[in-house]
Short mmCIF file of N, CA and C in Angstrom, two decimals:
data_model
loop_
_atom_site.label_atom_id
_atom_site.label_comp_id
_atom_site.label_asym_id
_atom_site.label_seq_id
_atom_site.Cartn_x
_atom_site.Cartn_y
_atom_site.Cartn_z
N MET A 1 127.92 96.99 189.71
CA MET A 1 127.37 95.83 189.19
C MET A 1 126.64 96.16 187.73
N PRO A 2 126.97 95.44 186.75
CA PRO A 2 126.32 95.76 185.40
C PRO A 2 124.82 95.78 185.54
N SER A 3 124.34 96.59 184.81
CA SER A 3 122.67 96.72 184.62
C SER A 3 122.33 96.11 183.19
N TYR A 4 121.38 95.36 183.13
CA TYR A 4 120.86 94.75 181.92
C TYR A 4 119.19 95.03 181.68
N ARG A 5 118.92 94.80 180.68
CA ARG A 5 117.51 95.03 180.27
C ARG A 5 117.07 93.96 179.29
N ILE A 6 115.97 93.34 179.55
CA ILE A 6 115.35 92.25 178.65
C ILE A 6 114.00 92.82 178.34
N THR A 7 113.75 92.81 176.99
CA THR A 7 112.35 93.23 176.38
C THR A 7 111.85 92.22 175.54
N ALA A 8 110.52 92.19 175.53
CA ALA A 8 109.79 91.39 174.57
C ALA A 8 108.45 91.91 174.30
N SER A 9 108.07 91.84 173.00
CA SER A 9 106.76 92.16 172.57
C SER A 9 105.73 91.04 172.96
N VAL A 10 104.69 91.40 173.48
CA VAL A 10 103.62 90.40 173.91
C VAL A 10 102.45 90.42 173.11
N GLY A 11 101.99 89.43 172.49
CA GLY A 11 101.00 89.28 171.63
C GLY A 11 99.69 88.55 172.35
N LEU A 12 98.97 87.70 171.70
CA LEU A 12 97.92 87.07 172.24
C LEU A 12 98.21 86.25 173.48
N LEU A 13 97.25 86.50 174.46
CA LEU A 13 97.54 85.64 175.74
C LEU A 13 97.14 84.26 175.76
N ARG A 14 97.88 83.40 176.33
CA ARG A 14 97.49 82.02 176.30
C ARG A 14 96.18 81.74 177.23
N PRO A 15 95.48 80.70 177.08
CA PRO A 15 94.33 80.52 177.84
C PRO A 15 94.71 80.34 179.27
N GLY A 16 93.74 81.09 180.00
CA GLY A 16 93.87 81.19 181.60
C GLY A 16 94.74 82.21 181.96
N THR A 17 95.40 82.95 180.93
CA THR A 17 96.24 84.07 181.39
C THR A 17 95.50 85.36 181.48
N SER A 18 95.76 86.12 182.53
CA SER A 18 95.07 87.39 182.67
C SER A 18 96.05 88.58 182.46
N ALA A 19 95.70 89.50 181.64
CA ALA A 19 96.61 90.67 181.09
C ALA A 19 97.37 91.15 182.32
N PRO A 20 96.64 91.50 183.53
CA PRO A 20 97.57 92.11 184.67
C PRO A 20 98.38 91.23 185.34
N ASP A 21 98.43 89.95 185.01
CA ASP A 21 99.44 89.04 185.52
C ASP A 21 100.74 88.98 184.91
N VAL A 22 100.92 89.36 183.58
CA VAL A 22 101.83 89.17 182.73
C VAL A 22 103.20 89.80 183.13
N LEU A 23 103.16 91.07 183.38
CA LEU A 23 104.35 91.86 184.00
C LEU A 23 104.82 91.27 185.37
N PRO A 24 103.89 91.08 186.40
CA PRO A 24 104.36 90.72 187.64
C PRO A 24 104.97 89.30 187.59
N GLU A 25 104.45 88.48 186.70
CA GLU A 25 105.13 87.04 186.40
C GLU A 25 106.53 87.19 185.88
N ALA A 26 106.77 88.05 184.76
CA ALA A 26 108.02 88.31 184.28
C ALA A 26 108.95 88.73 185.34
N VAL A 27 108.47 89.80 186.14
CA VAL A 27 109.32 90.29 187.22
C VAL A 27 109.81 89.25 188.22
N ALA A 28 108.82 88.35 188.42
CA ALA A 28 109.20 87.26 189.44
C ALA A 28 110.12 86.35 188.90
N ALA A 29 110.24 86.19 187.65
CA ALA A 29 111.12 85.26 186.93
C ALA A 29 112.56 85.91 187.14
N ALA A 30 112.71 87.31 186.91
CA ALA A 30 113.85 87.85 186.87
C ALA A 30 114.35 87.94 188.46
N ARG A 31 113.43 88.16 189.23
CA ARG A 31 113.80 88.37 190.76
C ARG A 31 114.27 87.29 191.40
N ALA A 32 113.89 86.06 190.94
CA ALA A 32 114.31 84.64 191.31
C ALA A 32 115.81 84.55 191.14
N LEU A 33 116.35 85.33 190.21
CA LEU A 33 117.99 85.15 189.83
C LEU A 33 118.65 86.39 189.95
N ALA A 34 118.03 87.54 190.19
CA ALA A 34 118.82 88.72 190.03
C ALA A 34 118.15 89.86 190.85
N THR A 35 118.83 90.97 190.91
CA THR A 35 118.08 92.21 191.63
C THR A 35 117.41 92.92 190.52
N VAL A 36 116.15 93.15 190.84
CA VAL A 36 115.37 93.93 189.75
C VAL A 36 115.42 95.31 190.06
N GLU A 37 115.81 96.03 189.02
CA GLU A 37 115.86 97.64 189.15
C GLU A 37 114.52 98.35 188.91
N ALA A 38 113.82 97.92 187.75
CA ALA A 38 112.83 98.49 187.14
C ALA A 38 112.02 97.57 186.20
N PHE A 39 110.75 97.84 185.91
CA PHE A 39 110.00 97.18 185.01
C PHE A 39 108.94 97.98 184.47
N ASP A 40 108.35 97.58 183.30
CA ASP A 40 107.38 98.49 182.77
C ASP A 40 106.59 97.56 181.63
N VAL A 41 105.53 98.09 181.31
CA VAL A 41 104.67 97.67 180.00
C VAL A 41 104.59 98.84 179.34
N GLY A 42 104.91 98.92 177.93
CA GLY A 42 104.61 100.00 177.12
C GLY A 42 104.01 99.62 175.83
N VAL A 43 103.64 100.39 174.94
CA VAL A 43 103.03 100.18 173.69
C VAL A 43 104.05 100.69 172.76
N VAL A 44 104.55 99.77 171.75
CA VAL A 44 105.52 100.10 170.78
C VAL A 44 104.89 99.62 169.39
N ARG A 45 104.69 100.56 168.50
CA ARG A 45 104.06 100.51 167.27
C ARG A 45 102.67 99.41 167.53
N GLY A 46 101.86 99.88 168.41
CA GLY A 46 100.65 99.19 168.62
C GLY A 46 100.64 97.75 169.34
N GLN A 47 101.91 97.43 169.75
CA GLN A 47 101.90 96.14 170.49
C GLN A 47 102.55 96.34 171.82
N ALA A 48 102.04 95.58 172.89
CA ALA A 48 102.65 95.64 174.16
C ALA A 48 103.98 95.13 174.23
N ARG A 49 104.91 95.84 174.90
CA ARG A 49 106.20 95.44 175.18
C ARG A 49 106.46 95.58 176.65
N VAL A 50 107.00 94.31 177.19
CA VAL A 50 107.48 94.29 178.47
C VAL A 50 108.91 94.30 178.58
N THR A 51 109.21 95.33 179.72
CA THR A 51 110.84 95.64 179.91
C THR A 51 111.13 95.24 181.27
N VAL A 52 112.17 94.57 181.49
CA VAL A 52 112.52 94.23 183.10
C VAL A 52 114.06 94.52 182.88
N ARG A 53 114.52 95.58 183.88
CA ARG A 53 115.84 95.96 184.06
C ARG A 53 116.32 95.49 185.32
N PHE A 54 117.53 94.79 185.31
CA PHE A 54 118.01 93.98 186.53
C PHE A 54 119.68 94.10 186.55
N GLU A 55 120.07 93.76 187.65
CA GLU A 55 121.56 93.74 188.07
C GLU A 55 122.06 92.30 188.22
N VAL A 56 123.08 91.97 187.63
CA VAL A 56 123.86 90.63 187.96
C VAL A 56 125.29 91.04 187.70
N ASP A 57 126.16 90.12 188.06
CA ASP A 57 127.52 90.26 188.14
C ASP A 57 128.18 90.26 186.73
N HIS A 58 127.66 89.42 185.81
CA HIS A 58 128.25 89.20 184.60
C HIS A 58 127.34 88.88 183.49
N ASP A 59 127.71 88.85 182.27
CA ASP A 59 126.96 88.53 180.93
C ASP A 59 126.39 87.16 180.96
N THR A 60 127.06 86.12 181.48
CA THR A 60 126.67 84.85 181.56
C THR A 60 125.37 84.75 182.41
N ALA A 61 125.43 85.39 183.46
CA ALA A 61 124.39 85.48 184.51
C ALA A 61 123.10 86.15 183.85
N ALA A 62 123.47 87.26 183.19
CA ALA A 62 122.46 88.04 182.41
C ALA A 62 121.73 87.24 181.43
N ARG A 63 122.34 86.39 180.78
CA ARG A 63 121.75 85.52 179.69
C ARG A 63 120.84 84.67 180.39
N ARG A 64 121.11 84.08 181.59
CA ARG A 64 120.39 83.13 182.29
C ARG A 64 119.13 83.80 182.74
N VAL A 65 119.10 85.06 183.22
CA VAL A 65 118.00 85.85 183.64
C VAL A 65 117.09 86.00 182.45
N GLY A 66 117.72 86.54 181.43
CA GLY A 66 116.93 86.83 180.16
C GLY A 66 116.16 85.66 179.67
N ARG A 67 116.83 84.48 179.59
CA ARG A 67 116.06 83.34 179.19
C ARG A 67 114.93 82.88 180.24
N ALA A 68 115.23 83.10 181.39
CA ALA A 68 114.10 82.79 182.46
C ALA A 68 112.94 83.63 182.08
N VAL A 69 113.13 85.00 182.04
CA VAL A 69 112.07 85.90 181.68
C VAL A 69 111.43 85.53 180.51
N LEU A 70 112.20 85.36 179.39
CA LEU A 70 111.41 84.87 178.15
C LEU A 70 110.56 83.64 178.30
N GLU A 71 111.24 82.69 178.87
CA GLU A 71 110.42 81.48 179.08
C GLU A 71 109.24 81.63 179.90
N ARG A 72 109.26 82.48 180.80
CA ARG A 72 107.99 82.70 181.66
C ARG A 72 106.99 83.39 180.67
N LEU A 73 107.47 84.49 179.89
CA LEU A 73 106.48 85.30 179.23
C LEU A 73 106.06 84.22 178.10
N ASP A 74 106.64 83.45 177.58
CA ASP A 74 106.39 82.42 176.57
C ASP A 74 105.24 81.50 177.11
N ASP A 75 105.22 81.18 178.51
CA ASP A 75 104.25 80.40 178.94
C ASP A 75 102.92 81.06 179.05
N LEU A 76 102.92 82.45 179.12
CA LEU A 76 101.78 83.24 179.34
C LEU A 76 101.09 83.78 178.05
N ALA A 77 101.96 84.03 177.06
CA ALA A 77 101.45 84.74 175.80
C ALA A 77 102.54 84.50 174.68
N GLU A 78 101.93 84.78 173.44
CA GLU A 78 102.78 84.72 172.34
C GLU A 78 103.64 85.98 172.37
N ILE A 79 105.12 85.66 172.23
CA ILE A 79 106.05 86.84 172.34
C ILE A 79 106.93 86.78 171.08
N ALA A 80 107.39 88.02 170.87
CA ALA A 80 108.38 88.18 169.74
C ALA A 80 109.62 89.30 170.26
N ASP A 81 110.45 89.30 169.47
CA ASP A 81 111.49 90.26 169.48
C ASP A 81 112.20 90.36 170.88
N GLY A 82 112.44 89.21 171.47
CA GLY A 82 113.13 89.26 172.76
C GLY A 82 114.51 89.63 172.55
N GLN A 83 114.88 90.69 173.42
CA GLN A 83 116.29 91.16 173.27
C GLN A 83 116.93 91.62 174.71
N LEU A 84 118.10 91.15 174.95
CA LEU A 84 118.78 91.31 176.16
C LEU A 84 119.92 92.36 175.69
N VAL A 85 120.10 93.36 176.38
CA VAL A 85 120.99 94.54 176.38
C VAL A 85 121.79 94.84 177.72
N ARG A 86 122.83 95.26 177.66
CA ARG A 86 123.71 95.76 178.79
C ARG A 86 123.92 97.26 178.86
N ARG A 87 123.92 97.95 179.79
CA ARG A 87 124.15 99.33 180.04
C ARG A 87 125.77 99.54 180.11
N TYR A 88 126.14 100.33 178.91
CA TYR A 88 127.49 100.86 179.19
C TYR A 88 127.35 102.30 179.15
N GLY A 89 127.71 103.10 180.18
CA GLY A 89 127.49 104.47 180.24
C GLY A 89 126.01 104.88 180.06
N ASN A 90 125.71 105.69 179.36
CA ASN A 90 124.20 106.00 179.23
C ASN A 90 123.50 105.26 177.93
N ARG A 91 124.29 104.28 177.41
CA ARG A 91 123.66 103.54 176.42
C ARG A 91 123.51 102.15 176.48
N TRP A 92 122.72 101.40 175.65
CA TRP A 92 122.43 99.90 175.83
C TRP A 92 122.96 99.23 174.74
N TYR A 93 123.81 98.23 174.93
CA TYR A 93 124.36 97.35 173.74
C TYR A 93 124.14 95.89 174.05
N PRO A 94 124.14 95.11 173.16
CA PRO A 94 124.10 93.56 173.37
C PRO A 94 125.26 93.09 174.18
N PRO A 95 125.18 92.34 175.20
CA PRO A 95 126.11 91.79 176.01
C PRO A 95 127.27 91.23 174.97
N ARG A 96 128.48 91.04 175.66
CA ARG A 96 129.70 90.36 174.82
C ARG A 96 129.28 88.97 174.48
N LYS A 97 129.82 88.48 173.60
CA LYS A 97 129.81 86.95 173.26
C LYS A 97 130.46 86.11 174.34
N PRO A 98 129.65 84.99 174.61
CA PRO A 98 130.37 84.06 175.62
C PRO A 98 131.89 83.76 175.23
N GLY A 99 132.65 83.73 176.40
CA GLY A 99 134.15 83.43 176.20
C GLY A 99 134.96 84.84 176.12
N HIS A 100 134.17 85.97 175.91
CA HIS A 100 134.98 87.07 175.76
C HIS A 100 135.73 87.60 177.12
N ARG A 101 136.88 87.94 177.14
CA ARG A 101 137.53 88.51 178.45
C ARG A 101 137.50 90.05 178.47
N ASP A 102 137.11 90.48 179.78
CA ASP A 102 136.77 91.91 179.96
C ASP A 102 138.31 92.36 180.17
#
């Protein structure tokens, strides 16, 4: 099953959001639709970046998961640089465009 990764930079938290809740909420959004493999919060160029890695059957389902995670993060904080990538071998690339046949 293909592995995907959604990342987003997280800025100011929305009122009522606690920093320790952001990552678990993003993971829960992914877990509702996919098998979550790993998750992390890191600091890239001085800004928090959430990463959720997951498995689904195809690119269309991965886009759905990615949107769900980004929408949940956007409910909690200002976000930027949302990016979905698919693992091919040991590298990560954007998923194929909708309608592409494998």
